[in-house]
mmCIF file of C-alpha atoms in Angstrom:
data_model
loop_
_atom_site.group_PDB
_atom_site.id
_atom_site.type_symbol
_atom_site.label_atom_id
_atom_site.label_comp_id
_atom_site.label_asym_id
_atom_site.label_seq_id
_atom_site.Cartn_x
_atom_site.Cartn_y
_atom_site.Cartn_z
ATOM 1 C CA UNK A 1 96.042 159.256 189.625
ATOM 2 C CA UNK A 2 92.460 158.208 188.898
ATOM 3 C CA UNK A 3 91.465 155.221 191.044
ATOM 4 C CA UNK A 4 88.520 154.473 188.761
ATOM 5 C CA UNK A 5 90.654 153.801 185.696
ATOM 6 C CA UNK A 6 90.846 150.065 186.369
ATOM 7 C CA UNK A 7 87.101 149.720 185.839
ATOM 8 C CA UNK A 8 86.991 151.847 182.707
ATOM 9 C CA UNK A 9 85.884 150.146 179.495
ATOM 10 C CA UNK A 10 88.121 150.599 176.445
ATOM 11 C CA UNK A 11 87.544 149.726 172.821
ATOM 12 C CA UNK A 12 89.412 146.620 171.629
ATOM 13 C CA UNK A 13 91.570 148.765 169.339
ATOM 14 C CA UNK A 14 92.721 151.117 172.135
ATOM 15 C CA UNK A 15 96.532 151.233 172.187
ATOM 16 C CA UNK A 16 98.707 151.680 175.258
ATOM 17 C CA UNK A 17 102.354 152.510 175.893
ATOM 18 C CA UNK A 18 103.720 151.119 179.171
ATOM 19 C CA UNK A 19 106.827 152.592 180.795
ATOM 20 C CA UNK A 20 108.945 151.266 183.681
ATOM 21 C CA UNK A 21 111.659 153.317 185.356
ATOM 22 C CA UNK A 22 113.773 152.763 188.429
ATOM 23 C CA UNK A 23 117.362 153.604 189.316
ATOM 24 C CA UNK A 24 116.819 153.462 193.078
ATOM 25 C CA UNK A 25 114.505 151.560 195.426
ATOM 26 C CA UNK A 26 111.620 153.591 193.990
ATOM 27 C CA UNK A 27 109.748 152.307 190.946
ATOM 28 C CA UNK A 28 107.954 154.497 188.437
ATOM 29 C CA UNK A 29 105.232 153.031 186.222
ATOM 30 C CA UNK A 30 103.316 154.985 183.610
ATOM 31 C CA UNK A 31 100.792 154.289 180.866
ATOM 32 C CA UNK A 32 99.981 156.481 177.879
ATOM 33 C CA UNK A 33 96.848 155.981 175.802
ATOM 34 C CA UNK A 34 98.440 156.378 172.385
ATOM 35 C CA UNK A 35 95.257 156.923 170.393
ATOM 36 C CA UNK A 36 94.318 159.867 172.639
ATOM 37 C CA UNK A 37 97.238 162.074 171.551
ATOM 38 C CA UNK A 38 99.532 160.678 174.228
ATOM 39 C CA UNK A 39 97.127 161.218 177.125
ATOM 40 C CA UNK A 40 98.470 159.811 180.382
ATOM 41 C CA UNK A 41 96.124 157.039 181.432
ATOM 42 C CA UNK A 42 97.703 156.420 184.819
ATOM 43 C CA UNK A 43 101.056 156.548 186.577
ATOM 44 C CA UNK A 44 102.384 155.465 189.923
ATOM 45 C CA UNK A 45 105.524 156.073 191.980
ATOM 46 C CA UNK A 46 106.118 153.226 194.431
ATOM 47 C CA UNK A 47 108.683 152.697 197.181
ATOM 48 C CA UNK A 48 109.530 149.061 196.516
ATOM 49 C CA UNK A 49 112.657 148.497 198.641
ATOM 50 C CA UNK A 50 113.520 144.845 197.934
ATOM 51 C CA UNK A 51 110.005 143.734 197.035
ATOM 52 C CA UNK A 52 110.176 144.277 193.277
ATOM 53 C CA UNK A 53 110.650 140.618 192.361
ATOM 54 C CA UNK A 54 107.613 139.603 194.415
ATOM 55 C CA UNK A 55 105.186 142.340 193.454
ATOM 56 C CA UNK A 56 106.116 143.732 190.025
ATOM 57 C CA UNK A 57 103.136 142.062 188.320
ATOM 58 C CA UNK A 58 100.825 143.482 190.991
ATOM 59 C CA UNK A 59 102.296 146.967 190.586
ATOM 60 C CA UNK A 60 101.807 146.862 186.808
ATOM 61 C CA UNK A 61 98.311 145.442 187.239
ATOM 62 C CA UNK A 62 97.462 148.478 189.343
ATOM 63 C CA UNK A 63 98.305 150.956 186.569
ATOM 64 C CA UNK A 64 97.072 148.800 183.693
ATOM 65 C CA UNK A 65 94.831 145.773 184.375
ATOM 66 C CA UNK A 66 96.157 142.548 182.860
ATOM 67 C CA UNK A 67 92.981 142.217 180.741
ATOM 68 C CA UNK A 68 94.354 145.191 178.759
ATOM 69 C CA UNK A 69 97.939 143.990 178.363
ATOM 70 C CA UNK A 70 97.207 142.568 174.911
ATOM 71 C CA UNK A 71 96.501 146.177 173.868
ATOM 72 C CA UNK A 72 100.014 147.329 174.769
ATOM 73 C CA UNK A 73 101.574 148.367 171.470
ATOM 74 C CA UNK A 74 104.923 149.620 172.794
ATOM 75 C CA UNK A 75 106.983 149.460 175.983
ATOM 76 C CA UNK A 76 109.696 151.665 177.419
ATOM 77 C CA UNK A 77 112.153 150.736 180.154
ATOM 78 C CA UNK A 78 115.128 152.412 181.776
ATOM 79 C CA UNK A 79 118.116 150.114 181.451
ATOM 80 C CA UNK A 80 120.303 151.407 184.278
ATOM 81 C CA UNK A 81 122.684 152.011 185.854
ATOM 82 C CA UNK A 82 120.833 151.138 189.029
ATOM 83 C CA UNK A 83 120.519 148.386 191.568
ATOM 84 C CA UNK A 84 121.522 145.029 190.088
ATOM 85 C CA UNK A 85 118.335 143.151 190.971
ATOM 86 C CA UNK A 86 115.876 145.950 190.205
ATOM 87 C CA UNK A 87 117.483 146.727 186.851
ATOM 88 C CA UNK A 88 117.549 143.084 185.820
ATOM 89 C CA UNK A 89 113.945 142.379 186.849
ATOM 90 C CA UNK A 90 112.321 145.322 185.097
ATOM 91 C CA UNK A 91 114.343 144.854 181.891
ATOM 92 C CA UNK A 92 113.517 141.126 181.784
ATOM 93 C CA UNK A 93 109.844 141.932 182.394
ATOM 94 C CA UNK A 94 109.789 144.446 179.522
ATOM 95 C CA UNK A 95 111.687 142.122 177.168
ATOM 96 C CA UNK A 96 109.425 139.161 177.929
ATOM 97 C CA UNK A 97 106.224 141.144 177.550
ATOM 98 C CA UNK A 98 107.421 142.675 174.281
ATOM 99 C CA UNK A 99 108.339 139.226 172.975
ATOM 100 C CA UNK A 100 104.958 137.773 173.905
ATOM 101 C CA UNK A 101 103.033 140.726 172.468
ATOM 102 C CA UNK A 102 105.311 141.039 169.422
ATOM 103 C CA UNK A 103 105.659 144.779 170.036
ATOM 104 C CA UNK A 104 108.527 147.255 170.128
ATOM 105 C CA UNK A 105 110.356 148.120 173.361
ATOM 106 C CA UNK A 106 112.626 151.130 173.910
ATOM 107 C CA UNK A 107 115.536 150.938 176.348
ATOM 108 C CA UNK A 108 116.907 154.254 177.636
ATOM 109 C CA UNK A 109 119.672 154.637 180.226
ATOM 110 C CA UNK A 110 118.750 156.416 183.462
ATOM 111 C CA UNK A 111 121.687 158.788 182.849
ATOM 112 C CA UNK A 112 120.246 159.797 179.489
ATOM 113 C CA UNK A 113 116.888 160.536 181.109
ATOM 114 C CA UNK A 114 118.638 162.773 183.637
ATOM 115 C CA UNK A 115 120.571 164.469 180.828
ATOM 116 C CA UNK A 116 117.335 166.086 179.646
ATOM 117 C CA UNK A 117 116.911 167.688 183.063
ATOM 118 C CA UNK A 118 120.459 169.031 183.410
ATOM 119 C CA UNK A 119 120.551 170.214 179.789
ATOM 120 C CA UNK A 120 118.482 173.230 180.790
ATOM 121 C CA UNK A 121 121.372 174.393 182.976
ATOM 122 C CA UNK A 122 123.853 173.748 180.196
ATOM 123 C CA UNK A 123 122.091 174.851 177.064
ATOM 124 C CA UNK A 124 122.669 178.630 176.918
ATOM 125 C CA UNK A 125 126.420 178.764 177.417
ATOM 126 C CA UNK A 126 127.568 175.420 176.065
ATOM 127 C CA UNK A 127 125.075 174.372 173.436
ATOM 128 C CA UNK A 128 127.662 172.867 171.086
ATOM 129 C CA UNK A 129 129.631 171.117 173.830
ATOM 130 C CA UNK A 130 129.101 167.633 175.190
ATOM 131 C CA UNK A 131 128.812 166.941 178.902
ATOM 132 C CA UNK A 132 129.038 164.040 181.317
ATOM 133 C CA UNK A 133 126.836 162.645 184.035
ATOM 134 C CA UNK A 134 128.754 160.896 186.788
ATOM 135 C CA UNK A 135 127.958 158.757 189.796
ATOM 136 C CA UNK A 136 130.483 157.865 192.480
ATOM 137 C CA UNK A 137 130.119 154.313 193.753
ATOM 138 C CA UNK A 138 131.578 153.377 197.121
ATOM 139 C CA UNK A 139 134.675 151.201 196.711
ATOM 140 C CA UNK A 140 133.989 150.863 192.979
ATOM 141 C CA UNK A 141 134.920 154.164 191.368
ATOM 142 C CA UNK A 142 133.033 156.562 189.129
ATOM 143 C CA UNK A 143 130.453 155.621 186.519
ATOM 144 C CA UNK A 144 129.991 158.160 183.728
ATOM 145 C CA UNK A 145 127.969 158.660 180.559
ATOM 146 C CA UNK A 146 128.525 161.305 177.872
ATOM 147 C CA UNK A 147 125.758 163.391 176.243
ATOM 148 C CA UNK A 148 125.212 166.138 173.705
ATOM 149 C CA UNK A 149 122.295 168.478 172.994
ATOM 150 C CA UNK A 150 121.263 168.069 169.360
ATOM 151 C CA UNK A 151 118.090 170.158 169.453
ATOM 152 C CA UNK A 152 117.918 173.128 171.808
ATOM 153 C CA UNK A 153 114.318 174.245 171.309
ATOM 154 C CA UNK A 154 112.825 174.504 174.802
ATOM 155 C CA UNK A 155 109.792 172.352 174.013
ATOM 156 C CA UNK A 156 111.658 169.848 171.846
ATOM 157 C CA UNK A 157 115.055 169.376 173.464
ATOM 158 C CA UNK A 158 116.781 166.290 172.128
ATOM 159 C CA UNK A 159 119.754 164.532 173.659
ATOM 160 C CA UNK A 160 122.177 162.125 172.018
ATOM 161 C CA UNK A 161 124.007 159.591 174.154
ATOM 162 C CA UNK A 162 127.617 159.662 172.941
ATOM 163 C CA UNK A 163 128.814 157.132 175.487
ATOM 164 C CA UNK A 164 126.620 154.791 177.496
ATOM 165 C CA UNK A 165 127.407 154.733 181.234
ATOM 166 C CA UNK A 166 130.605 152.872 182.058
ATOM 167 C CA UNK A 167 133.116 152.614 184.882
ATOM 168 C CA UNK A 168 135.908 155.152 184.384
ATOM 169 C CA UNK A 169 139.536 154.090 184.701
ATOM 170 C CA UNK A 170 141.158 154.951 188.026
ATOM 171 C CA UNK A 171 142.067 158.677 188.243
ATOM 172 C CA UNK A 172 140.296 159.454 184.951
ATOM 173 C CA UNK A 173 138.638 162.883 185.074
ATOM 174 C CA UNK A 174 135.823 164.051 182.802
ATOM 175 C CA UNK A 175 134.342 167.504 182.386
ATOM 176 C CA UNK A 176 132.078 169.329 182.261
ATOM 177 C CA UNK A 177 130.069 166.960 184.399
ATOM 178 C CA UNK A 178 126.973 166.761 186.584
ATOM 179 C CA UNK A 179 126.542 164.438 189.532
ATOM 180 C CA UNK A 180 123.743 161.920 189.108
ATOM 181 C CA UNK A 181 120.579 162.969 190.941
ATOM 182 C CA UNK A 182 117.292 161.095 190.987
ATOM 183 C CA UNK A 183 113.837 162.355 190.059
ATOM 184 C CA UNK A 184 111.837 159.238 189.237
ATOM 185 C CA UNK A 185 108.626 161.059 188.323
ATOM 186 C CA UNK A 186 110.192 163.524 185.885
ATOM 187 C CA UNK A 187 112.416 160.887 184.336
ATOM 188 C CA UNK A 188 109.477 158.494 183.955
ATOM 189 C CA UNK A 189 107.570 161.179 182.050
ATOM 190 C CA UNK A 190 110.614 161.760 179.849
ATOM 191 C CA UNK A 191 110.912 158.024 179.196
ATOM 192 C CA UNK A 192 107.277 157.852 178.120
ATOM 193 C CA UNK A 193 107.597 160.913 175.876
ATOM 194 C CA UNK A 194 110.734 159.568 174.173
ATOM 195 C CA UNK A 195 109.038 156.249 173.507
ATOM 196 C CA UNK A 196 105.888 157.989 172.233
ATOM 197 C CA UNK A 197 108.017 159.982 169.800
ATOM 198 C CA UNK A 198 109.662 156.775 168.579
ATOM 199 C CA UNK A 199 106.206 155.241 168.122
ATOM 200 C CA UNK A 200 105.094 158.236 166.050
ATOM 201 C CA UNK A 201 108.280 157.924 163.989
ATOM 202 C CA UNK A 202 107.597 154.179 163.568
ATOM 203 C CA UNK A 203 111.053 153.426 164.903
ATOM 204 C CA UNK A 204 111.869 149.741 165.248
ATOM 205 C CA UNK A 205 113.323 148.552 168.557
ATOM 206 C CA UNK A 206 113.371 144.797 169.080
ATOM 207 C CA UNK A 207 113.304 143.234 172.535
ATOM 208 C CA UNK A 208 116.459 141.229 171.735
ATOM 209 C CA UNK A 209 118.501 144.446 171.673
ATOM 210 C CA UNK A 210 117.367 145.751 175.062
ATOM 211 C CA UNK A 211 119.883 144.829 177.753
ATOM 212 C CA UNK A 212 120.540 146.096 181.289
ATOM 213 C CA UNK A 213 123.584 148.272 181.922
ATOM 214 C CA UNK A 214 125.979 146.898 184.541
ATOM 215 C CA UNK A 215 129.017 149.231 184.553
ATOM 216 C CA UNK A 216 130.707 147.449 187.475
ATOM 217 C CA UNK A 217 130.130 143.885 186.284
ATOM 218 C CA UNK A 218 133.274 141.746 186.707
ATOM 219 C CA UNK A 219 132.316 139.738 183.613
ATOM 220 C CA UNK A 220 133.232 142.007 180.726
ATOM 221 C CA UNK A 221 135.197 142.011 177.486
ATOM 222 C CA UNK A 222 138.324 143.763 178.752
ATOM 223 C CA UNK A 223 139.662 144.501 175.271
ATOM 224 C CA UNK A 224 136.377 146.139 174.274
ATOM 225 C CA UNK A 225 136.407 148.308 177.395
ATOM 226 C CA UNK A 226 140.011 149.360 176.776
ATOM 227 C CA UNK A 227 139.008 150.415 173.251
ATOM 228 C CA UNK A 228 136.213 152.579 174.687
ATOM 229 C CA UNK A 229 138.500 154.133 177.324
ATOM 230 C CA UNK A 230 141.071 155.083 174.686
ATOM 231 C CA UNK A 231 138.448 157.282 173.015
ATOM 232 C CA UNK A 232 137.356 159.174 176.154
#
């Protein structure tokens, strides 16, 4: 991290990509200077505990001064699963900023970000097979998402999310599977790289379509969930 970045002068046409990732009480923020071949401008990993709602603007200001926010041309945010409050706050922040700036925002599940990491363990023996990432929640059950490797080149691994994270029915088993494990820094970098690729591909991603993932929410369309479960 370069502490002098906040005082650096940028041309008015400099473009930035801002990423926000958190699935725990640790927040990852990263900025890429798009017109410098994806050069990382600054990133920060912060232990926020329960302070995110009070200090999120300050945390973002630290990695990218607010005087430069009008030069954000794309945002990326992890959409969960994660803590209810933290997930909601960062997704709302990204949606609101994208709306105000009229820019694209990419929403990627935290399970999908992890899938890139575990794919390296999976790729040689099971390249054509899908796999699951699971997380056991105390007194709630097991949340799981399903993924498949669609490009196995070591430098250009691509993952497709076949099923967004959801709460599995009681006694439902899925395999092969990997237990959710957190690495905020690596997953933040993956989030930024995915969003940069989408920017280069000129992929559209409107803020209206970016929603937080709440697998254990009691307010759900039961019929829709049953339809999903029947396909697992």
